CSV table of C-alpha atoms and ligand atoms in Angstrom, one decimal:
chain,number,residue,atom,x,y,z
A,67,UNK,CA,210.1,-49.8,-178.9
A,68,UNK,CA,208.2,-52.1,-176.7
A,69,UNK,CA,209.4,-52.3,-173.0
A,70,UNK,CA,210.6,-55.6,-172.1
A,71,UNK,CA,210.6,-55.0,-168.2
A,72,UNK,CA,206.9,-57.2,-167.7
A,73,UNK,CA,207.7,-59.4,-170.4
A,74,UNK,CA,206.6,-62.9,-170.4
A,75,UNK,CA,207.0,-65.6,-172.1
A,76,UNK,CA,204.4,-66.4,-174.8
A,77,UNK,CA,202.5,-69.5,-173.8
A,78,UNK,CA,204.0,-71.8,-176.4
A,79,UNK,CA,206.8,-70.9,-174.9
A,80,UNK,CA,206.1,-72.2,-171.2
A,81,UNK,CA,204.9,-75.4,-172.8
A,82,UNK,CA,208.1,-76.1,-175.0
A,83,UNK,CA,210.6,-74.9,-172.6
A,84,UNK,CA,209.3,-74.9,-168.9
A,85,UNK,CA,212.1,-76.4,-166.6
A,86,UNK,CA,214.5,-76.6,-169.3
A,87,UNK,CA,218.1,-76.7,-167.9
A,88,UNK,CA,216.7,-76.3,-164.8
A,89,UNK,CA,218.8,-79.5,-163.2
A,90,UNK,CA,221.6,-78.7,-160.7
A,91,UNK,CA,223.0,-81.6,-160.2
A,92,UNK,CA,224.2,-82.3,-163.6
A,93,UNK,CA,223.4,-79.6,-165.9
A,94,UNK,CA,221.0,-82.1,-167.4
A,95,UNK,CA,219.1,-80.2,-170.4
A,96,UNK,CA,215.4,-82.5,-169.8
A,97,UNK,CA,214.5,-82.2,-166.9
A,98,UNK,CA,214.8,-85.9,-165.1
A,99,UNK,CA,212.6,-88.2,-164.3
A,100,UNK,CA,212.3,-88.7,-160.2
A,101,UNK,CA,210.8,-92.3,-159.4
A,102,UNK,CA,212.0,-92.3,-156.0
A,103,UNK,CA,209.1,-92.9,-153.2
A,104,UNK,CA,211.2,-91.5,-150.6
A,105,UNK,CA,213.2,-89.1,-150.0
A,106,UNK,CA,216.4,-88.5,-147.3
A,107,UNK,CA,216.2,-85.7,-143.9
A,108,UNK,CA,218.6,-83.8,-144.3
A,109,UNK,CA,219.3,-84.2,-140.4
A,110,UNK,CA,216.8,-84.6,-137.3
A,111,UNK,CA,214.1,-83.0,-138.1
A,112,UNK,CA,214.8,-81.0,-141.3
A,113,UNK,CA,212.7,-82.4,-144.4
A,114,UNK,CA,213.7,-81.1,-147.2
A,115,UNK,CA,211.4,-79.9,-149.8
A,116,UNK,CA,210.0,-83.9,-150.5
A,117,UNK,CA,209.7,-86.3,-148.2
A,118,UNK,CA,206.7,-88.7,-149.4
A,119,UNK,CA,206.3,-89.9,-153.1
A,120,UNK,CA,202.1,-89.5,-152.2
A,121,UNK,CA,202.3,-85.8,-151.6
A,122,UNK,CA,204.7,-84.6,-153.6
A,123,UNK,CA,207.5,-85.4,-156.8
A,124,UNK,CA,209.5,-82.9,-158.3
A,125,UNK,CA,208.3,-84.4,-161.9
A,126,UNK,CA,205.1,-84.6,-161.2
A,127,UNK,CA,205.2,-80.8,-159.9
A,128,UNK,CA,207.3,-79.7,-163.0
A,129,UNK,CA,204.2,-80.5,-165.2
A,130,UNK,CA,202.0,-79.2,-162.5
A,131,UNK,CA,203.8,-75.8,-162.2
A,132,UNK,CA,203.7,-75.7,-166.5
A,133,UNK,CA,200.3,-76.4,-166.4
A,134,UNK,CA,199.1,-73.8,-164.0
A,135,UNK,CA,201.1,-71.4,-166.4
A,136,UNK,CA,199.7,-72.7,-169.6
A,137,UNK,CA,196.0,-72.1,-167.7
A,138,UNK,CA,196.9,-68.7,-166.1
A,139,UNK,CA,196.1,-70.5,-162.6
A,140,UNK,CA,198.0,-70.4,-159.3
A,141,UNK,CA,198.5,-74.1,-159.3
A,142,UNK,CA,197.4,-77.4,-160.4
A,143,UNK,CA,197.5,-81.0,-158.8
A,144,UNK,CA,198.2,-83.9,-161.0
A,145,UNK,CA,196.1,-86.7,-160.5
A,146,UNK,CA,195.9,-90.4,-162.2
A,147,UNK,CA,193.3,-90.1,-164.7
A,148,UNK,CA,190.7,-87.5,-165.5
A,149,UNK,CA,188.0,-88.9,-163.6
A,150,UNK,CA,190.1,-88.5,-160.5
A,151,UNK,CA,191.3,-85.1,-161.4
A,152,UNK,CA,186.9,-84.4,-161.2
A,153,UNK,CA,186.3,-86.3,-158.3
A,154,UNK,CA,189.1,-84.3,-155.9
A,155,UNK,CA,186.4,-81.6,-156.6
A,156,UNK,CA,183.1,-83.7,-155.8
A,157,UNK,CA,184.6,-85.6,-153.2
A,158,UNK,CA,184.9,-82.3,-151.5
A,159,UNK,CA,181.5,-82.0,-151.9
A,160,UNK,CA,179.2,-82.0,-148.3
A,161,UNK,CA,176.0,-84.1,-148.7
A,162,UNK,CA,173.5,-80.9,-149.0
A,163,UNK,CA,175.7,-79.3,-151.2
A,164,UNK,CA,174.2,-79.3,-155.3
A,165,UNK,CA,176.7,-79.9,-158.5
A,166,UNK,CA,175.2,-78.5,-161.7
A,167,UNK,CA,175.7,-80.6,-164.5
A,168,UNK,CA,175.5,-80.3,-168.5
A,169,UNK,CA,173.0,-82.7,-169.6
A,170,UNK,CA,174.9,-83.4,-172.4
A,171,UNK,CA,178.3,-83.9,-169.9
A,172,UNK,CA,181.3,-86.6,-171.0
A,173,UNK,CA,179.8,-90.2,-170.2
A,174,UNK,CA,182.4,-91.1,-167.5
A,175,UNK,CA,181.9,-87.9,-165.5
A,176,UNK,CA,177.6,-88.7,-165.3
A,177,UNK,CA,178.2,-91.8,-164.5
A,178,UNK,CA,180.6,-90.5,-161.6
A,179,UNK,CA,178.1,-87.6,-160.3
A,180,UNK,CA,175.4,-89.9,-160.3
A,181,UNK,CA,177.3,-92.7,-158.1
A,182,UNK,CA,178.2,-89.9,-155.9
A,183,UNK,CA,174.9,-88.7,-155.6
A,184,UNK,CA,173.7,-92.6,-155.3
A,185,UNK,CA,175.8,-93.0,-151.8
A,186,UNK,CA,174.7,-89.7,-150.5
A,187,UNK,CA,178.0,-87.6,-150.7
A,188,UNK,CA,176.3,-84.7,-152.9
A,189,UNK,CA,173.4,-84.1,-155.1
A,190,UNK,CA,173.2,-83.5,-158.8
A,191,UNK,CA,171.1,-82.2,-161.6
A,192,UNK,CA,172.0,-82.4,-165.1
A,193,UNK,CA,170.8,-79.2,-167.4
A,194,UNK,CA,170.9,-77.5,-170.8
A,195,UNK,CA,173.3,-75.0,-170.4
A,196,UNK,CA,172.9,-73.6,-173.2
A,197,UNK,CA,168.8,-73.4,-172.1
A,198,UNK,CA,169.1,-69.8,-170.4
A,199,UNK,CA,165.8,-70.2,-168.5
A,200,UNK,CA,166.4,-73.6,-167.2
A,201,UNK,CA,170.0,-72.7,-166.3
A,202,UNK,CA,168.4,-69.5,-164.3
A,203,UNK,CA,166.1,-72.0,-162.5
A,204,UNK,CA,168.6,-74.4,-162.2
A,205,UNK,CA,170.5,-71.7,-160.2
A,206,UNK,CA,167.8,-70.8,-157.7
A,207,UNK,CA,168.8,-74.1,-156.3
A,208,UNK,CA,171.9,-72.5,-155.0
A,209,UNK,CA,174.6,-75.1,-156.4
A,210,UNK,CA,177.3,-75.3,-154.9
A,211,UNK,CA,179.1,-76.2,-157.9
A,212,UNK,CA,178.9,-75.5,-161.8
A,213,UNK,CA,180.5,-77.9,-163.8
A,214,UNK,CA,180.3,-76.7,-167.7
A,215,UNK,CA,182.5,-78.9,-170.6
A,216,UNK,CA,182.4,-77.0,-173.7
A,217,UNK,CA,182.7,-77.9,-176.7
A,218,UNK,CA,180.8,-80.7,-175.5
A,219,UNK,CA,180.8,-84.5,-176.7
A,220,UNK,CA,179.8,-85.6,-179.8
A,221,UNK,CA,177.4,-82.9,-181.0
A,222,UNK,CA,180.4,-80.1,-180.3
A,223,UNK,CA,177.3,-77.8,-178.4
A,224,UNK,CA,179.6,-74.6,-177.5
A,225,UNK,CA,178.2,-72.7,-174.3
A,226,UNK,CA,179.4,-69.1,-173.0
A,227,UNK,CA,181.8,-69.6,-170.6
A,228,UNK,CA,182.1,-65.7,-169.5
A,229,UNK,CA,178.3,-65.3,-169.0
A,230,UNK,CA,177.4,-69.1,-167.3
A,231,UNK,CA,180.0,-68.2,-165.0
A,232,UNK,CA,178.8,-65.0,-163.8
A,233,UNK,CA,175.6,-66.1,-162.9
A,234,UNK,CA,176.8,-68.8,-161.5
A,235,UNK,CA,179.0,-66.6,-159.0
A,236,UNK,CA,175.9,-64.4,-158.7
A,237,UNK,CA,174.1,-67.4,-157.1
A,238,UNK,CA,177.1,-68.2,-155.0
A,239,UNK,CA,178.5,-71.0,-156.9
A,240,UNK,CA,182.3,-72.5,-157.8
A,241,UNK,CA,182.7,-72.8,-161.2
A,242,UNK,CA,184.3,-75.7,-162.9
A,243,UNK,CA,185.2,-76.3,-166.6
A,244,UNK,CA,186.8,-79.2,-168.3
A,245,UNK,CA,188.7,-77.8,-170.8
A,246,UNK,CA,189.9,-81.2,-172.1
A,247,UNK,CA,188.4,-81.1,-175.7
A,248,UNK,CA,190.4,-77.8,-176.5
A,249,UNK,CA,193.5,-77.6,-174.3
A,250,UNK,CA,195.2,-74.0,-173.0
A,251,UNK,CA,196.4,-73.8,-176.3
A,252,UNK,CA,193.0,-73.1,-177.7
A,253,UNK,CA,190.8,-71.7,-174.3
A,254,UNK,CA,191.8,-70.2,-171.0
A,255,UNK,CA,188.3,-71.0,-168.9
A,256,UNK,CA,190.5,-68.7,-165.7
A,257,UNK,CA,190.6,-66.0,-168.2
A,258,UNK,CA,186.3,-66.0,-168.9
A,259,UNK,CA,186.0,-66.8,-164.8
A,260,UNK,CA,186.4,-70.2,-163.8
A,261,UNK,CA,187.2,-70.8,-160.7
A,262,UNK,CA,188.7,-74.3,-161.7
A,263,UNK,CA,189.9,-76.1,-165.1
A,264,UNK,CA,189.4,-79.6,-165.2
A,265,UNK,CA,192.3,-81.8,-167.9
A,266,UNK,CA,192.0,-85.9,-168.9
A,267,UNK,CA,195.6,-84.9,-169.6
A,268,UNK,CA,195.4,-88.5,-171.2
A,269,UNK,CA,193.9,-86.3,-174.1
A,270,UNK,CA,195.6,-83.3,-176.1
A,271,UNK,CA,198.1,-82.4,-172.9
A,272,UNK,CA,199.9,-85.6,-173.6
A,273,UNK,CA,198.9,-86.2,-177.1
A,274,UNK,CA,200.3,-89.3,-177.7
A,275,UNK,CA,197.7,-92.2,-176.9
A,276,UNK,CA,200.4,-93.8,-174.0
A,277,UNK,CA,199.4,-92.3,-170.8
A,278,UNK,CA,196.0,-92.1,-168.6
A,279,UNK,CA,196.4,-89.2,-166.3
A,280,UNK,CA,194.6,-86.1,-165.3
A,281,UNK,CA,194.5,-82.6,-163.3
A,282,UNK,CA,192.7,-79.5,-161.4
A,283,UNK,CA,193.8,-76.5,-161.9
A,284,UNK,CA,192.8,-73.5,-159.4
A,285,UNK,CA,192.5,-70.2,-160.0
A,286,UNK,CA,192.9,-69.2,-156.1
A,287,UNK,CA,196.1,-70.3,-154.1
A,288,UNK,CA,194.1,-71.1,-151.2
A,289,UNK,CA,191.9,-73.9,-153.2
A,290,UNK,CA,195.1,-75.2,-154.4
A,291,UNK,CA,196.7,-75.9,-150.7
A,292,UNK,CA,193.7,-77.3,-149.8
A,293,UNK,CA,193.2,-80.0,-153.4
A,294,UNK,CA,197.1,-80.4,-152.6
A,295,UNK,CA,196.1,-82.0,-149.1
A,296,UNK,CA,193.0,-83.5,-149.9
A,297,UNK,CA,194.6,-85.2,-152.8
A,298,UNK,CA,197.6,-86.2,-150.1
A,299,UNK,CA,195.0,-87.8,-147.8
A,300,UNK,CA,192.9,-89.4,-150.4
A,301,UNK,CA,195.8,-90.4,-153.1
A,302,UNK,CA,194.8,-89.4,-156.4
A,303,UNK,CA,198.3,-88.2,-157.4
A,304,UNK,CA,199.5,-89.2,-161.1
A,305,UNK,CA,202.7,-91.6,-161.2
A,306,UNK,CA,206.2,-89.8,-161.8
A,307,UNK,CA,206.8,-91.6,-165.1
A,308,UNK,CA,203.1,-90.7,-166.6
A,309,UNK,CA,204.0,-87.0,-165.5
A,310,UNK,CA,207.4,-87.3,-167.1
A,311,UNK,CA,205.8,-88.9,-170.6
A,312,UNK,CA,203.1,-85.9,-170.3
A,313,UNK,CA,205.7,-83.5,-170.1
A,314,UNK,CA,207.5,-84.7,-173.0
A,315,UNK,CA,203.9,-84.5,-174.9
A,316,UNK,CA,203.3,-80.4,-173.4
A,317,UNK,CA,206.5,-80.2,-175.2
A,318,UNK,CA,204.5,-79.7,-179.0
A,319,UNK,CA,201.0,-79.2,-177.9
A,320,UNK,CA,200.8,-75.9,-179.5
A,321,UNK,CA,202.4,-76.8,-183.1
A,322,UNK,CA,199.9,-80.1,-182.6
A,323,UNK,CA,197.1,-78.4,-182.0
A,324,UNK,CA,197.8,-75.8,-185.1
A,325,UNK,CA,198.5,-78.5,-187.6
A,326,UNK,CA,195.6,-80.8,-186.0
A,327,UNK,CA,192.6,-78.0,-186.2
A,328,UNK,CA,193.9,-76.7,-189.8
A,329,UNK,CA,193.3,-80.7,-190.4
A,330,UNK,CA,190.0,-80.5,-189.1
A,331,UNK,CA,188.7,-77.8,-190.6
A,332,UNK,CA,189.5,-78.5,-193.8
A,333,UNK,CA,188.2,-82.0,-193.3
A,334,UNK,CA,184.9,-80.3,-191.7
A,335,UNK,CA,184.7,-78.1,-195.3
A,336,UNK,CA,185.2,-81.3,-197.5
A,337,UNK,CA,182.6,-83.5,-195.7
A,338,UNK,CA,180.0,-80.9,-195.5
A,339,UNK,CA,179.9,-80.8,-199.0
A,340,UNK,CA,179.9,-84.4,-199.9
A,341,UNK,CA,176.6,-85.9,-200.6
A,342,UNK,CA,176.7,-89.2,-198.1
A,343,UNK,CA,177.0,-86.7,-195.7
A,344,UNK,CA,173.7,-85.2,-193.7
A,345,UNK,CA,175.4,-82.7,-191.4
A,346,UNK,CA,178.6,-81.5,-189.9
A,347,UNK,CA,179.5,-80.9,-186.4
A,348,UNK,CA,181.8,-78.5,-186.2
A,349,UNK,CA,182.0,-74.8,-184.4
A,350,UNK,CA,184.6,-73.9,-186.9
A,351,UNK,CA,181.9,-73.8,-189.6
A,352,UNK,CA,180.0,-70.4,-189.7
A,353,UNK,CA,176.3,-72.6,-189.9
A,354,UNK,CA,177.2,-74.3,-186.5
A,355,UNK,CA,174.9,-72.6,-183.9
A,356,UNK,CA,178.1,-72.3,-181.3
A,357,UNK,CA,180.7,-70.7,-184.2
A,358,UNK,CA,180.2,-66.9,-182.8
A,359,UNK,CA,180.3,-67.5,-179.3
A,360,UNK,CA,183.3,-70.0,-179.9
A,361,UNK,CA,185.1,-67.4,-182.2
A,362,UNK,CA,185.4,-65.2,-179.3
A,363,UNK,CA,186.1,-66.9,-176.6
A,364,UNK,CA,188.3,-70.0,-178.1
A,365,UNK,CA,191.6,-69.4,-180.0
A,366,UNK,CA,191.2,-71.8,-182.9
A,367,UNK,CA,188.6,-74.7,-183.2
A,368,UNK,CA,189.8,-77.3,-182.2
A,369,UNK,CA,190.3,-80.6,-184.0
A,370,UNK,CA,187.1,-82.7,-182.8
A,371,UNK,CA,184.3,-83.0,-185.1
A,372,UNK,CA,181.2,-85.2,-185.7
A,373,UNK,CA,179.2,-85.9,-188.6
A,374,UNK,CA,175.8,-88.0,-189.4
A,375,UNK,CA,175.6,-90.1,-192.7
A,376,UNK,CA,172.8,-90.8,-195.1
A,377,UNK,CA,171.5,-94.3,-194.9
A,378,UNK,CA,171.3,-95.2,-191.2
A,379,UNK,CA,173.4,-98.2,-189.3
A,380,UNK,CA,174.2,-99.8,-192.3
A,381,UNK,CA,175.6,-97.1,-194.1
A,382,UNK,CA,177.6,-96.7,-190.8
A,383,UNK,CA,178.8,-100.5,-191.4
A,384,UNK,CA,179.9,-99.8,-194.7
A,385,UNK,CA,181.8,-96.9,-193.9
A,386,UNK,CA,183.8,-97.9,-190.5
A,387,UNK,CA,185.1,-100.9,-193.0
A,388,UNK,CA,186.7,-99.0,-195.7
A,389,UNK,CA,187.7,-95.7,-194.1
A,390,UNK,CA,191.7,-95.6,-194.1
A,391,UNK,CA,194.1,-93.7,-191.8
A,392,UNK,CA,191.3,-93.3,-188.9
A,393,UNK,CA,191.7,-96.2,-186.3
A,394,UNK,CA,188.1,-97.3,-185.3
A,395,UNK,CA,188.8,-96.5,-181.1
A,396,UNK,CA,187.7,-94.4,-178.1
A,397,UNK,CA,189.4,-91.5,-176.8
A,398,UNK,CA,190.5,-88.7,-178.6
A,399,UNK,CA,193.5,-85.9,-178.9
A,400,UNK,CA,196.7,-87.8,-180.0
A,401,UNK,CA,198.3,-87.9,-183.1
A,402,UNK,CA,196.8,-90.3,-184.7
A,403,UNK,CA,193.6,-89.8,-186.3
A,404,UNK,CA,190.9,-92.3,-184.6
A,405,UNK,CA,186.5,-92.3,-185.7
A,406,UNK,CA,184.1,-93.5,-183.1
A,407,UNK,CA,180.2,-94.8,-183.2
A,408,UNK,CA,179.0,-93.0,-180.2
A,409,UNK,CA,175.8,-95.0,-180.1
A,410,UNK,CA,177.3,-98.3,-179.9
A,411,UNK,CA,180.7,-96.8,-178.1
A,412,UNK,CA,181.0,-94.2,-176.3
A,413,UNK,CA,178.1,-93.2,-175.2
A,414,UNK,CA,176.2,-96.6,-175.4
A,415,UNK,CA,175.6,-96.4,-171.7
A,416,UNK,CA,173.5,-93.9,-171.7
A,417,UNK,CA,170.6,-95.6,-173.2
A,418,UNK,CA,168.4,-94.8,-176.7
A,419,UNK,CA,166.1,-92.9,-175.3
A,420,UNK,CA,168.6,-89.9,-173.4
A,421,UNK,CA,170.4,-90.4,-176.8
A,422,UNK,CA,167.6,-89.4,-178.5
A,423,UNK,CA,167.2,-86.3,-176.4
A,424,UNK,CA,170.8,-85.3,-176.4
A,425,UNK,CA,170.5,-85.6,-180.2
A,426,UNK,CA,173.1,-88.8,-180.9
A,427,UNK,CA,171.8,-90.6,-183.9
A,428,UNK,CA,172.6,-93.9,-184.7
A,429,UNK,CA,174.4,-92.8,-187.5
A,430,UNK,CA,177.0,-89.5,-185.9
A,431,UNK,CA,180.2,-91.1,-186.1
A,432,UNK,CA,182.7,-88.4,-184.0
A,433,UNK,CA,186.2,-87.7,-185.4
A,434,UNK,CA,189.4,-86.9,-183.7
A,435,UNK,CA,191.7,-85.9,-185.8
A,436,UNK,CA,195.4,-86.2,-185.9
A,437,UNK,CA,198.7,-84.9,-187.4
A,438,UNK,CA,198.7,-87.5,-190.7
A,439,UNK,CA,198.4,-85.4,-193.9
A,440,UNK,CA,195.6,-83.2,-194.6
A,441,UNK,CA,195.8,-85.3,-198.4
A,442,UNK,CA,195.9,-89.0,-196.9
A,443,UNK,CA,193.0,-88.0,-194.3
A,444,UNK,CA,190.5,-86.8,-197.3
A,445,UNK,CA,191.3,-89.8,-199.5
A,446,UNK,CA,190.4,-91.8,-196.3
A,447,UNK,CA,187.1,-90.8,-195.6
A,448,UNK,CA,186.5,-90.4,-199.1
A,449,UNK,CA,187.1,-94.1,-200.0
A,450,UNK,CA,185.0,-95.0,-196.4
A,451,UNK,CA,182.1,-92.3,-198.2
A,452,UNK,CA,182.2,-94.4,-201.5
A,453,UNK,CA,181.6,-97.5,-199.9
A,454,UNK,CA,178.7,-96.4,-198.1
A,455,UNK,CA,177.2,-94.5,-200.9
A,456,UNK,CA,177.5,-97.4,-203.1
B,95,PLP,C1,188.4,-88.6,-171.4
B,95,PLP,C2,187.6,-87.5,-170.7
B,95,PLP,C3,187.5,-87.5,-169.3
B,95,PLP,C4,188.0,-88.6,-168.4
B,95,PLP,O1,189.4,-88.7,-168.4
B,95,PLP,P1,190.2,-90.0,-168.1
B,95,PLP,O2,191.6,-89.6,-168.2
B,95,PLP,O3,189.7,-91.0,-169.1
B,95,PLP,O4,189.8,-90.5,-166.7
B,95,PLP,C5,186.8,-86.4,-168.8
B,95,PLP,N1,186.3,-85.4,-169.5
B,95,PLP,C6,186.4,-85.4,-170.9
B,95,PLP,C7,185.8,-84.3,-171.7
B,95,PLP,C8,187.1,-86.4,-171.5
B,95,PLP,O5,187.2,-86.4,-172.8
C-alpha cells in the first residue's frame, strides 16, 4: 500500500490544474484574468494583499506560484520577456563583481552581458563550459555569477549541470541556468544545484507563438523577496493578459513536450540516415557527444535539433524553398514546426569568424519542432532534401 500522507501532486499535474477552482467570488473554474492597475484599501490604512499593478497581480502570481512548483523553487518573478527575466539578475550585479558566460550562450543574452559590461555595471567572460580546464581557470577569477544554458543553441552542446555547479559554489559563485530549450517538464536545474532558473517563457512555457514574456525562478526565499523588489523598483514585471495566455499554454506543456520530442527524435533518426544530410544535432542520438550526460540529468530530449546539409549555401537555398509544414522563422518551442538559417538569422550578429569557432556552418539549419504529424513532418523535409539533392 503506498502511504498517501506526503503525497504530491505529480508535476503534470501542477501544470494542468494549478489554481483551478480556486475563485471565490464566483466559483469560476479558470482562474480569471485581473487587468486592474489598482486596487481598493480596504479602510485607512489597511492594503489588502494588492495595491499596485507594478508590484504585484494575482494572474501574474498564479503563473508565478505554478512555475516555482513546476521548477521545485520557492518562488519565481514574471517579467516581460526573457531578456528581462536575465537582466533582474545582472542588473543586480556590482561593477567588480564577474558573470561567467558560455561562449556558445543565446545571441540576445551576449549581446546583453556585453552592453552591461560596456557601461561598467559588471564584467564578463565568455568560456567553454564544457572545457574543464578553462572553466577551472575561469573560476579562479572568483565570479560572482555562473550563467550555463544547456542544451545550448544551434549545435545542442549539453554540459553537466550537477558538477559545473559544484565548482562553481566551491569558488563562491551563484549559479544560474536557462532552462528555456527544455522546460520543467524535461530538466529541473534546482534539482542538479542551481541557485536560479532562467525561462523566455515566450518559448515551450507558453507554446503557442502569441506572447513575449519571461521569468527567474529562485531556489532560496530570501533571493526571491529581494528580485520581487528589485523587479518592483525597476519594472520588469510581465503584463496580466501575457501571464493569463501563458497560463492557458502551462496548461499542456507536458503532453506537448511528449508528443513534440517523440517528433523529434524520430525526425533526428530519419535525417541522419538520409544522404543530403552531413550530420545531426541531436543529444537524443547515442553518437552525439552530450547523449549520456543528457540521459541522466534531462527527462526526455527535447524537441530542438540542428542539422548541416551537403552542398553549402546553395543547397541551403534549395531546401528552405521546398520544405513544407516548417515555417522559415526565429524563435522556437510552439506548436508549430518552424527551420531557421542560423548564419544568416539568428545568430548573424555574431560575425563569421566567432561562427567559425563556435562551429555554425553556413549550411546548420536548426529545427524546432512542433505538434503536426510525425508523417506530414518527414514528407516535408523529405521533399525540401530532394530539392536540394537534385
Ligand atoms: C529566446 C531566448 C531568450 C530570450 O527570451 P525573449 O523572451 O526573446 O526575451 C533567452 N534565452 C534563450 C535560450 C532563448 O531561446
Amino acid at each position: 500500500m503506498t502511504d498517501h500522507r506526503d503525497f504530491s501532486p505529480h508535476p503534470q499535474t501542477t501544470a494542468a490544474a494549478y489554481g483551478v477552482a480556486s475563485d471565490r467570488a464566483f466559483g469560476a473554474v479558470a482562474p480569471p484574468l485581473y487587468l486592474s492597475s489598482t486596487y481598493e484599501f480596504a479602510g485607512y490604512e489597511e492594503p489588502r494583499l494588492y495595491d499596485y499593478g507594478r508590484a504585484g497581480n494575482p494572474t501574474r502570481d498564479l503563473l508565478g506560484h505554478a512555475l516555482a512548483k513546476l521548477e521545485l523553487g520557492a518562488g519565481s518573478i514574471i517579467t516581460s520577456s526573457g531578456m528581462s527575466a536575465l537582466d533582474l539578475l545582472v542588473s543586480r550585479q556590482r561593477p567588480d563583481d564577474l558573470i561567467l558566460a558560455p561562449h556558445d550562450c543565446y545571441g540576445g543574452t551576449m549581446r546583453l552581458l556585453k552592453a552591461r559590461a560596456e557601461l561598467g555595471h559588471c564584467s564578463v567572460r565568455f568560456v567553454d563550459q564544457s572545457d574543464v580546464s578553462a572553466f577551472a581557470d575561469a573560476l579562479e577569477e572568483v565570479p560572482s555569477l555562473v550563467l550555463i544554458e544547456t542544451p545550448s543553441n544551434p549545435l545542442m552542446r549539453v554540459v553537466d549541470i550537477a558538477v559545473l555547479a559544484a565548482k562553481a559554489h566551491d569558488a563562491g559563485a551563484a549559479v544560474a541556468v536557462d532552462n528555456t530549450f527544455l522546460s520543467p517538464a524535461i530538466q529541473r536545474p534546482i534539482e542538479l544545484g542551481a541557485d536560479y532558473v532562467l525561462h523566455s517563457t515566450t518559448k515551450y512555457l507558453n507554446g503557442h507563438s502569441d506572447v513575449i514574456g519571461g521569468a527567474v525562478v529562485a531556489a532560496d526565499p530570501a533571493q526571491v523577496d529581494q528580485l520581487r523588489q528589485w523587479a518592483n523598483i525597476v519594472g520588469s514585471a510581465g503584463a496580466p493578459f501575457d501571464s493569463w495566455l501563458t497560463m492557458r499554454g502551462l496548461r499542456t506543456l507536458f503532453p506537448r513536450m511528449a508528443q513534440q520530442q517523440n517528433n523529434a527524435m524520430a525526425i533526428a533518426n530519419y535525417l541522419q540516415n538520409h544522404p543530403a544530410v552531413v550530420k545531426v544535432h541531436y543529444p537524443g542520438l547515442p553518437t552525439h557527444p552530450g547523449h549520456a550526460v543528457a540521459a541522466r540529468q534531462q527527462h526526455g530530449f527535447g524537441a530542438m535539433l540542428s542539422f548541416e546539409l551537403f552542398g553549402g549555401v546553395s543547397a541551403v537555398r534549395q531546401f528552405i524553398k521546398a520544405v513544407r509544414f516548417f515555417t522559415l522563422a526565429e524563435s522556437l518551442g510552439g506548436i508549430e514546426s518552424l527551420v531557421a538559417h542560423p548564419a544568416t538569422m539568428t545568430h548573424a550578429d555574431m560575425g563569421e569568424e566567432a561562427r567559425a569557432t563556435a562551429g555554425i556552418s553556413d549550411s546548420l539549419l536548426r529545427l524546432s519542432i512542433g505538434l503536426e504529424a510525425e508523417r506530414d513532418l518527414l514528407v516535408g523535409l523529405e521533399t525540401g532534401l530532394a530539392a536540394c539533392a537534385g
